[in-house]
Tab-separated table of C-alpha atoms and ligand atoms in Angstrom:
chain	number	residue	atom	x	y	z
A	1	MET	CA	57.716	3.500	-11.264
A	2	LYS	CA	56.854	4.749	-7.628
A	3	ALA	CA	53.276	5.615	-7.665
A	4	MET	CA	52.422	9.253	-8.076
A	5	LYS	CA	49.627	10.183	-5.502
A	6	ALA	CA	46.468	11.451	-6.848
A	7	GLY	CA	43.175	13.340	-5.621
A	8	LEU	CA	39.864	12.956	-7.508
A	9	ILE	CA	37.672	16.001	-7.514
A	10	GLY	CA	33.979	15.605	-9.036
A	11	CYS	CA	32.734	12.406	-7.867
A	12	GLY	CA	29.658	12.181	-10.119
A	13	ASN	CA	28.857	9.547	-13.147
A	14	ILE	CA	32.335	9.238	-14.876
A	15	SER	CA	34.326	8.896	-11.519
A	16	ASP	CA	33.600	5.157	-10.854
A	17	THR	CA	35.445	4.511	-14.104
A	18	TYR	CA	38.637	6.282	-13.051
A	19	PHE	CA	38.349	4.899	-9.119
A	20	GLN	CA	38.033	1.206	-11.105
A	21	MET	CA	40.856	1.692	-13.766
A	22	THR	CA	43.746	3.469	-11.588
A	23	PRO	CA	44.397	0.188	-9.473
A	24	ARG	CA	44.918	-1.520	-12.595
A	25	PHE	CA	48.238	0.770	-13.183
A	26	GLU	CA	51.366	1.345	-10.928
A	27	ALA	CA	51.960	4.986	-12.070
A	28	LEU	CA	49.103	6.599	-10.024
A	29	ASP	CA	47.245	6.015	-6.916
A	30	ILE	CA	44.162	8.087	-5.965
A	31	VAL	CA	44.280	8.317	-2.403
A	32	SER	CA	41.504	11.175	-2.040
A	33	CYS	CA	38.561	12.635	-3.334
A	34	THR	CA	36.259	15.344	-2.953
A	35	ASP	CA	33.080	17.098	-4.186
A	36	ILE	CA	31.112	20.275	-3.658
A	37	ALA	CA	28.147	17.773	-2.594
A	38	PRO	CA	30.115	16.101	0.418
A	39	ASP	CA	27.916	13.221	0.079
A	40	ALA	CA	29.033	12.391	-3.167
A	41	ALA	CA	32.712	12.307	-2.176
A	42	SER	CA	32.030	10.190	1.259
A	43	ALA	CA	30.025	7.289	-0.853
A	44	LYS	CA	33.218	6.740	-2.753
A	45	THR	CA	35.467	5.970	0.607
A	46	SER	CA	34.302	2.770	1.453
A	47	GLU	CA	33.840	1.620	-2.082
A	48	TYR	CA	37.216	2.379	-3.208
A	49	GLY	CA	39.220	2.718	-0.217
A	50	VAL	CA	40.127	6.397	-0.411
A	51	THR	CA	39.746	9.209	1.793
A	52	SER	CA	37.182	11.901	1.492
A	53	GLN	CA	38.000	15.607	2.339
A	54	THR	CA	36.581	18.904	2.171
A	55	VAL	CA	37.024	20.787	-0.986
A	56	ASP	CA	39.661	23.196	1.103
A	57	GLU	CA	41.468	20.384	2.986
A	58	PHE	CA	41.844	18.686	-0.540
A	59	PHE	CA	43.596	21.623	-2.249
A	60	GLY	CA	45.477	21.834	1.051
A	61	ASN	CA	46.644	18.196	1.052
A	62	PRO	CA	50.395	18.058	0.608
A	63	GLU	CA	50.503	14.362	-0.420
A	64	LEU	CA	48.703	15.143	-3.770
A	65	GLU	CA	50.858	15.485	-6.599
A	66	LEU	CA	48.119	15.473	-9.401
A	67	ILE	CA	44.551	16.226	-9.503
A	68	ILE	CA	42.241	14.645	-11.540
A	69	ASN	CA	39.265	17.238	-12.490
A	70	LEU	CA	36.052	15.321	-13.304
A	71	THR	CA	33.993	18.326	-12.304
A	72	VAL	CA	31.153	19.619	-14.792
A	73	PRO	CA	32.719	21.675	-17.589
A	74	ASN	CA	31.678	24.748	-16.319
A	75	ALA	CA	33.802	24.153	-13.133
A	76	HIS	CA	36.901	23.061	-15.019
A	77	ALA	CA	38.697	26.234	-15.183
A	78	GLU	CA	38.065	27.202	-11.387
A	79	VAL	CA	38.937	23.831	-10.118
A	80	THR	CA	42.034	23.430	-12.518
A	81	GLU	CA	43.451	26.765	-11.923
A	82	ARG	CA	43.154	26.444	-8.227
A	83	ALA	CA	44.906	22.887	-8.343
A	84	LEU	CA	47.584	24.532	-10.072
A	85	ARG	CA	47.884	27.196	-7.685
A	86	ALA	CA	48.306	24.815	-5.050
A	87	GLY	CA	50.993	23.458	-6.665
A	88	LYS	CA	49.698	20.430	-8.188
A	89	HIS	CA	49.375	19.112	-11.787
A	90	VAL	CA	46.051	18.697	-13.182
A	91	TYR	CA	44.663	16.144	-15.543
A	92	SER	CA	41.011	17.491	-16.774
A	93	GLU	CA	38.139	15.392	-17.925
A	94	LYS	CA	37.218	17.242	-21.407
A	95	PRO	CA	36.564	19.800	-22.255
A	96	LEU	CA	39.547	21.706	-20.886
A	97	ALA	CA	37.195	24.474	-20.008
A	98	ALA	CA	33.912	25.821	-21.047
A	99	SER	CA	35.221	28.803	-23.069
A	100	LEU	CA	38.420	29.461	-24.829
A	101	ASN	CA	39.306	32.341	-22.767
A	102	ASP	CA	39.136	30.082	-19.611
A	103	ALA	CA	41.385	27.695	-21.369
A	104	ARG	CA	43.699	30.408	-22.068
A	105	SER	CA	43.620	31.774	-18.697
A	106	ILE	CA	44.276	27.943	-17.425
A	107	ALA	CA	47.360	28.169	-19.861
A	108	ALA	CA	48.710	31.177	-18.576
A	109	VAL	CA	48.231	29.753	-14.807
A	110	ALA	CA	50.233	26.676	-15.834
A	111	VAL	CA	53.039	28.913	-17.394
A	112	GLU	CA	53.246	30.726	-14.026
A	113	THR	CA	53.159	27.966	-11.519
A	114	GLY	CA	55.147	25.748	-13.886
A	115	ARG	CA	52.838	22.583	-13.294
A	116	ARG	CA	51.228	20.734	-16.170
A	117	VAL	CA	48.057	20.157	-17.446
A	118	GLY	CA	46.682	17.189	-19.222
A	119	CYS	CA	43.276	16.726	-20.763
A	120	ALA	CA	40.998	13.703	-22.109
A	121	PRO	CA	39.996	12.376	-24.237
A	122	ASP	CA	42.796	9.587	-24.090
A	123	THR	CA	40.683	7.136	-26.529
A	124	ILE	CA	43.151	8.167	-29.300
A	125	PHE	CA	45.938	6.305	-27.407
A	126	GLY	CA	44.092	3.227	-27.768
A	127	GLY	CA	45.234	0.505	-29.922
A	128	GLY	CA	42.173	1.150	-32.598
A	129	HIS	CA	43.049	4.720	-33.293
A	130	GLN	CA	46.680	4.350	-32.951
A	131	ARG	CA	46.372	1.609	-35.670
A	132	ALA	CA	44.765	4.307	-37.942
A	133	ARG	CA	47.557	6.790	-36.913
A	134	GLN	CA	49.947	4.194	-38.215
A	135	LEU	CA	48.270	3.539	-41.382
A	136	ILE	CA	48.528	7.190	-42.113
A	137	ASP	CA	52.072	7.434	-41.033
A	138	SER	CA	53.339	4.653	-43.016
A	139	ASP	CA	51.531	6.043	-46.141
A	140	VAL	CA	49.203	3.011	-46.738
A	141	ILE	CA	46.112	5.220	-47.479
A	142	GLY	CA	48.052	8.167	-48.795
A	143	ARG	CA	47.899	11.803	-48.102
A	144	PRO	CA	44.461	12.233	-46.409
A	145	VAL	CA	42.508	14.708	-48.762
A	146	GLY	CA	39.268	14.448	-46.736
A	147	ALA	CA	37.102	13.228	-43.910
A	148	THR	CA	33.741	12.561	-42.334
A	149	ALA	CA	33.110	12.712	-38.665
A	150	LEU	CA	29.722	12.265	-37.461
A	151	PHE	CA	28.214	11.746	-34.080
A	152	LEU	CA	24.322	11.776	-34.230
A	153	SER	CA	22.187	10.444	-31.663
A	154	ARG	CA	18.961	11.340	-29.852
A	155	GLY	CA	20.361	13.276	-26.603
A	156	MET	CA	21.716	12.643	-23.060
A	157	GLU	CA	18.257	13.404	-21.548
A	158	SER	CA	17.466	9.435	-21.779
A	159	TRP	CA	20.006	7.967	-19.906
A	160	HIS	CA	22.061	10.382	-17.640
A	161	PRO	CA	20.743	10.962	-14.310
A	162	ASN	CA	21.467	14.630	-14.010
A	163	PRO	CA	21.617	15.893	-17.987
A	164	ASP	CA	20.923	19.801	-17.445
A	165	PHE	CA	24.341	20.735	-18.172
A	166	PHE	CA	24.423	19.021	-21.522
A	167	PHE	CA	21.907	21.779	-22.867
A	168	LYS	CA	23.587	24.926	-21.121
A	169	ARG	CA	26.404	26.913	-22.368
A	170	GLY	CA	29.399	24.845	-21.937
A	171	GLY	CA	27.390	21.982	-23.016
A	172	GLY	CA	25.988	20.783	-26.379
A	173	PRO	CA	26.917	18.091	-28.842
A	174	VAL	CA	30.042	19.641	-30.048
A	175	LEU	CA	31.554	20.395	-26.586
A	176	ASP	CA	30.565	17.249	-25.128
A	177	VAL	CA	31.125	14.741	-27.951
A	178	GLY	CA	33.291	16.794	-30.385
A	179	PRO	CA	36.511	16.450	-28.341
A	180	TYR	CA	36.626	12.659	-29.097
A	181	TYR	CA	35.832	13.340	-32.992
A	182	ILE	CA	38.108	16.395	-33.172
A	183	ALA	CA	40.957	14.961	-31.090
A	184	ALA	CA	40.904	11.940	-33.315
A	185	LEU	CA	40.918	13.876	-36.596
A	186	ILE	CA	43.999	16.060	-35.326
A	187	ASN	CA	45.797	13.002	-33.873
A	188	LEU	CA	45.288	11.601	-37.625
A	189	MET	CA	45.457	14.894	-39.808
A	190	GLY	CA	47.160	17.387	-37.655
A	191	PRO	CA	45.924	21.106	-36.699
A	192	VAL	CA	43.076	22.881	-38.022
A	193	LYS	CA	43.604	26.199	-39.886
A	194	ARG	CA	39.964	27.501	-40.450
A	195	LEU	CA	36.431	26.482	-40.451
A	196	THR	CA	32.815	27.083	-41.061
A	197	ALA	CA	29.382	25.983	-39.434
A	198	SER	CA	25.692	26.060	-39.123
A	199	GLY	CA	23.599	24.930	-36.176
A	200	ALA	CA	20.195	24.759	-34.882
A	201	ILE	CA	18.141	24.591	-31.545
A	202	THR	CA	15.677	21.728	-32.551
A	203	HIS	CA	13.806	21.599	-29.572
A	204	PRO	CA	13.709	24.676	-27.051
A	205	GLU	CA	12.535	22.291	-24.251
A	206	ARG	CA	13.626	18.969	-23.735
A	207	THR	CA	11.936	16.328	-21.026
A	208	ILE	CA	14.317	14.250	-19.058
A	209	THR	CA	13.058	10.651	-19.428
A	210	SER	CA	16.020	9.024	-17.022
A	211	GLN	CA	15.578	8.510	-13.609
A	212	PRO	CA	15.321	10.032	-10.799
A	213	ARG	CA	14.295	13.403	-12.430
A	214	HIS	CA	11.890	11.889	-14.863
A	215	GLY	CA	9.276	14.380	-16.363
A	216	GLU	CA	11.543	17.492	-15.366
A	217	LYS	CA	11.950	20.034	-18.069
A	218	ILE	CA	15.126	21.637	-19.399
A	219	GLN	CA	15.336	24.612	-21.230
A	220	VAL	CA	18.003	24.490	-24.008
A	221	GLU	CA	20.226	27.334	-24.484
A	222	ILE	CA	22.807	25.916	-27.136
A	223	PRO	CA	22.401	24.416	-30.916
A	224	THR	CA	21.813	20.660	-30.590
A	225	HIS	CA	22.277	20.005	-34.315
A	226	VAL	CA	25.420	21.275	-35.811
A	227	SER	CA	27.165	21.002	-39.225
A	228	ALA	CA	30.731	22.221	-40.061
A	229	SER	CA	33.704	22.066	-42.641
A	230	LEU	CA	37.084	21.843	-41.268
A	231	GLU	CA	40.160	23.038	-43.153
A	232	PHE	CA	43.383	21.433	-41.936
A	233	HIS	CA	47.165	23.120	-42.143
A	234	SER	CA	47.773	20.042	-44.368
A	235	GLY	CA	45.148	20.988	-46.938
A	236	ALA	CA	42.508	18.250	-45.914
A	237	VAL	CA	38.885	19.133	-45.530
A	238	ALA	CA	36.443	17.448	-43.090
A	239	ALA	CA	33.035	17.503	-42.924
A	240	LEU	CA	31.859	17.213	-39.162
A	241	MET	CA	28.283	16.726	-37.985
A	242	ALA	CA	27.340	16.870	-34.274
A	243	SER	CA	23.652	16.025	-33.040
A	244	TRP	CA	21.322	14.839	-30.334
A	245	ASP	CA	18.350	15.367	-32.800
A	246	VAL	CA	19.045	12.356	-35.083
A	247	GLN	CA	16.496	9.291	-34.431
A	248	ARG	CA	18.785	6.983	-36.502
A	249	HIS	CA	21.490	6.820	-39.123
A	250	GLY	CA	23.735	4.472	-41.307
A	251	HIS	CA	27.128	6.400	-41.222
A	252	ASN	CA	30.367	5.361	-39.784
A	253	PRO	CA	31.906	7.721	-37.092
A	254	ILE	CA	35.025	8.594	-38.963
A	255	GLU	CA	35.981	7.953	-42.634
A	256	ILE	CA	39.188	9.447	-43.705
A	257	TYR	CA	39.873	9.522	-47.620
A	258	GLY	CA	43.641	9.097	-48.521
A	259	THR	CA	45.020	9.780	-51.865
A	260	ARG	CA	45.587	5.613	-52.184
A	261	ALA	CA	42.710	4.364	-50.212
A	262	SER	CA	39.911	5.152	-47.638
A	263	MET	CA	40.113	4.280	-44.110
A	264	ILE	CA	36.999	3.589	-41.742
A	265	VAL	CA	38.214	4.461	-38.268
A	266	PRO	CA	36.899	2.909	-35.372
A	267	ASP	CA	34.491	4.685	-32.813
A	268	PRO	CA	36.861	7.601	-31.095
A	269	ASN	CA	34.659	6.963	-28.004
A	270	PHE	CA	36.261	3.630	-27.622
A	271	PHE	CA	39.888	2.450	-27.267
A	272	GLY	CA	39.622	-0.550	-29.445
A	273	GLY	CA	38.269	-1.701	-32.593
A	274	ASP	CA	39.393	-2.413	-36.182
A	275	CYS	CA	40.203	-0.065	-38.899
A	276	LEU	CA	39.151	-1.144	-42.443
A	277	VAL	CA	41.204	0.041	-45.269
A	278	GLY	CA	39.393	0.139	-48.755
A	279	ARG	CA	41.464	0.273	-51.894
A	280	PRO	CA	39.874	1.348	-55.320
A	281	ASP	CA	39.684	-2.634	-55.976
A	282	GLY	CA	38.580	-5.422	-53.930
A	283	ASP	CA	37.052	-5.754	-50.626
A	284	TRP	CA	37.848	-3.482	-47.650
A	285	GLU	CA	40.841	-5.045	-45.691
A	286	THR	CA	40.272	-5.402	-41.828
A	287	VAL	CA	43.155	-4.162	-39.833
A	288	PRO	CA	42.926	-4.994	-36.197
A	289	PRO	CA	45.111	-3.026	-33.490
A	290	GLY	CA	47.429	-6.314	-33.419
A	291	ASP	CA	50.509	-5.353	-31.241
A	292	LEU	CA	49.382	-2.275	-30.321
A	293	PRO	CA	48.369	-1.558	-26.569
A	294	PHE	CA	45.195	-0.759	-24.961
A	295	ALA	CA	42.669	-2.140	-27.379
A	296	GLU	CA	41.568	-5.233	-25.255
A	297	PRO	CA	37.928	-5.569	-24.303
A	298	ASN	CA	37.981	-5.265	-20.497
A	299	TRP	CA	34.688	-3.746	-19.687
A	300	PRO	CA	31.155	-4.929	-19.473
A	301	THR	CA	28.324	-3.213	-21.246
A	302	LYS	CA	24.828	-3.194	-20.556
A	303	SER	CA	24.082	-5.671	-23.424
A	304	GLY	CA	26.337	-8.067	-21.840
A	305	ASN	CA	29.420	-7.672	-24.144
A	306	GLN	CA	32.941	-6.399	-23.432
A	307	VAL	CA	34.437	-3.181	-24.762
A	308	ALA	CA	37.853	-1.807	-24.475
A	309	ASN	CA	37.738	0.936	-21.868
A	310	HIS	CA	41.209	1.991	-20.780
A	311	ARG	CA	40.115	5.727	-19.748
A	312	ILE	CA	42.701	7.012	-17.377
A	313	ILE	CA	45.684	6.104	-19.898
A	314	GLY	CA	46.022	9.883	-20.471
A	315	ALA	CA	46.680	10.438	-17.053
A	316	ILE	CA	49.117	7.451	-16.699
A	317	ASP	CA	51.151	8.564	-19.449
A	318	MET	CA	50.963	12.237	-17.858
A	319	ALA	CA	52.480	10.720	-14.713
A	320	TYR	CA	55.241	9.012	-16.677
A	321	GLY	CA	55.859	12.076	-18.823
A	322	ILE	CA	56.224	14.105	-15.468
A	323	ARG	CA	58.840	11.716	-13.841
A	324	ASN	CA	60.648	11.337	-17.097
A	325	GLU	CA	60.566	14.715	-18.089
A	326	ARG	CA	59.265	14.106	-21.448
A	327	PRO	CA	56.022	15.601	-23.074
A	328	HIS	CA	52.695	14.002	-22.094
A	329	ARG	CA	50.508	13.064	-25.017
A	330	ALA	CA	47.144	14.475	-23.863
A	331	SER	CA	48.659	17.697	-23.813
A	332	MET	CA	47.083	21.033	-22.915
A	333	GLU	CA	48.051	22.756	-26.300
A	334	PHE	CA	46.326	19.667	-28.003
A	335	ALA	CA	43.117	20.570	-25.933
A	336	LEU	CA	43.159	24.270	-26.137
A	337	HIS	CA	43.377	23.777	-29.788
A	338	THR	CA	40.710	21.312	-29.714
A	339	LEU	CA	38.531	23.548	-27.683
A	340	GLU	CA	39.164	26.856	-30.050
A	341	ILE	CA	38.102	24.745	-32.790
A	342	MET	CA	34.675	23.734	-30.884
A	343	GLU	CA	34.109	27.605	-29.927
A	344	ALA	CA	34.789	28.390	-33.466
A	345	ILE	CA	32.095	26.085	-34.731
A	346	GLY	CA	29.714	27.811	-32.627
A	347	LYS	CA	30.944	31.350	-33.608
A	348	SER	CA	30.852	30.406	-37.195
A	349	ALA	CA	27.370	28.940	-36.769
A	350	GLU	CA	26.256	32.238	-35.054
A	351	THR	CA	28.020	34.832	-37.799
A	352	GLY	CA	27.843	32.609	-40.800
A	353	ARG	CA	31.290	33.478	-41.494
A	354	HIS	CA	34.505	31.289	-41.596
A	355	VAL	CA	36.369	31.491	-38.561
A	356	GLU	CA	40.274	31.247	-38.421
A	357	ILE	CA	42.038	29.162	-35.860
A	358	GLU	CA	44.649	30.962	-33.836
A	359	SER	CA	46.009	28.025	-31.973
A	360	THR	CA	47.990	25.011	-33.080
A	361	CYS	CA	49.355	21.987	-31.784
A	362	GLU	CA	51.900	19.123	-32.436
A	363	ARG	CA	50.243	15.592	-33.074
A	364	PRO	CA	50.919	13.580	-29.900
A	365	ALA	CA	53.751	10.969	-30.279
A	366	ALA	CA	52.499	7.780	-31.484
A	367	VAL	CA	52.217	5.098	-28.725
A	368	PRO	CA	54.645	2.006	-29.375
A	369	ALA	CA	53.783	-1.326	-29.605
A	370	GLY	CA	53.835	-3.509	-26.606
A	371	ARG	CA	51.757	-4.373	-23.493
A	372	GLY	CA	50.260	-2.245	-20.524
A	373	GLU	CA	51.938	0.987	-19.317
A	374	SER	CA	55.317	-0.128	-19.648
A	375	VAL	CA	54.900	1.438	-23.233
A	376	PHE	CA	54.833	5.174	-21.387
A	377	ALA	CA	57.964	4.119	-19.213
B	1	NAD	N1	29.232	10.544	-17.828
B	1	NAD	C1	30.221	10.213	-18.629
B	1	NAD	O1	29.768	9.046	-19.503
B	1	NAD	C2	31.636	10.946	-19.039
B	1	NAD	C3	32.446	10.300	-20.083
B	1	NAD	C4	33.607	11.109	-20.650
B	1	NAD	C5	33.620	12.422	-19.818
B	1	NAD	N2	32.767	12.865	-18.947
B	1	NAD	C6	33.382	14.066	-18.503
B	1	NAD	O2	33.493	14.163	-17.196
B	1	NAD	C7	33.104	15.306	-16.544
B	1	NAD	C8	32.157	14.992	-15.435
B	1	NAD	O3	30.957	13.961	-16.105
B	1	NAD	P1	29.905	13.411	-15.008
B	1	NAD	O4	29.108	12.914	-16.187
B	1	NAD	O5	30.542	12.554	-14.423
B	1	NAD	O6	29.343	14.556	-14.493
B	1	NAD	P2	28.342	14.497	-12.955
B	1	NAD	O7	27.345	15.815	-13.255
B	1	NAD	O8	27.545	13.118	-12.782
B	1	NAD	O9	29.159	14.687	-11.760
B	1	NAD	C9	30.230	15.677	-11.793
B	1	NAD	C10	30.547	16.244	-10.335
B	1	NAD	O10	31.513	17.080	-9.982
B	1	NAD	C11	30.898	17.752	-8.925
B	1	NAD	N3	31.195	19.273	-8.820
B	1	NAD	C12	30.885	20.235	-9.741
B	1	NAD	N4	31.360	21.505	-9.726
B	1	NAD	C13	32.301	21.344	-8.550
B	1	NAD	C14	33.166	22.005	-7.893
B	1	NAD	N5	33.373	23.497	-8.372
B	1	NAD	N6	34.162	21.824	-7.301
B	1	NAD	C15	33.754	20.367	-6.722
B	1	NAD	N7	32.963	19.331	-7.259
B	1	NAD	C16	32.136	19.742	-8.265
B	1	NAD	C17	29.475	17.577	-8.652
B	1	NAD	O11	28.724	17.814	-7.476
B	1	NAD	C18	29.211	16.410	-9.263
B	1	NAD	O12	29.302	15.345	-8.351
B	1	NAD	C19	32.466	16.347	-17.675
B	1	NAD	O13	33.444	17.101	-17.927
B	1	NAD	C20	31.901	15.302	-18.662
B	1	NAD	O14	32.385	15.970	-19.936
B	1	NAD	C21	31.828	12.381	-18.676
């Protein structure tokens, strides 16, 4: 496929991954970047061979067909809508917006302009989670009756250079890491019908321990420890816990309990990993991604290991979807449903009541076996 010309807005922490991953695929070519902090954008020009533009020049650039929105969550709606109105398709980092109202506004503008919106996470399209999906779809574990999804850590102020937004409205462990886990559950078990939750602001003030702002304080606006119960349309019920207040734990990220067998699913922050299937008798059976794509380790970690990091395949699939006039997998409806669930978790924790979920979505099409982007063609 002839490369779709793309522009990247928001040249912060995660942008390097996008700049480095895109040239590995033919479908997209990032030719321009911008940021409200002009230095952040100009720093990328020599490193990645892209043009940096002012924000106004960027939105007016007729060459750009798709915009990759990597701004902070509070800016997602404004940036995505501006791009749509400029006639561009948009692939946004998660969450789709900082509020459901903003997400609905994006959806209305997408309909009005006839442009597409896609949204991360795309880790669920990696071979690890696609194998889990296949094990469910082929009835290996039977009908899922329940699940646990647990993302528990000490928080972001120890490593992120600019961690304030994580602790403000639009941030928090549910909105930040929840998209990966909730998207993984929807991909495996379908849409959510209603939920209930409780939450706590464990530390009203947090101290940054990363550089360069070591010692600065952050006033916390959102619960940093949350526990929820999700009821799916299928009848399955999942326990979900999201916390930045846990020093250590011994749980798997996601477990699915089927009528025939249980399954431990790979960490949804990553694209690879093995599934473990546990039947009533015998040992856990390891089921690797096998012939499913985007699971191979390709990205060095600080510890010297390699992990599977194919962060961009959601946008690559979207580019093929636009060209081939088929739905893209990381869809706006899917992201809006995920966001409604996350917002409902906050609402339920505040009110102490069950919250019904109005939106719904299809499970994205499974990714076929094969290698590389040809599976999207
Ligand atoms: N850092 C990660 O590991 C990571 C991983 C996955 C997803 N994400 C998501 O990616 C997004 C960005 O995260 P990050 O960690 O790179 O944040 P960051 O703060 O490092 O970078 C965000 C950049 O966006 C720019 N920006 C903010 N508002 C803007 C606007 N209105 N117009 C133009 N530029 C604007 C900022 O100046 C900054 O350079 C978030 O939605 C986050 O949830 C981050």
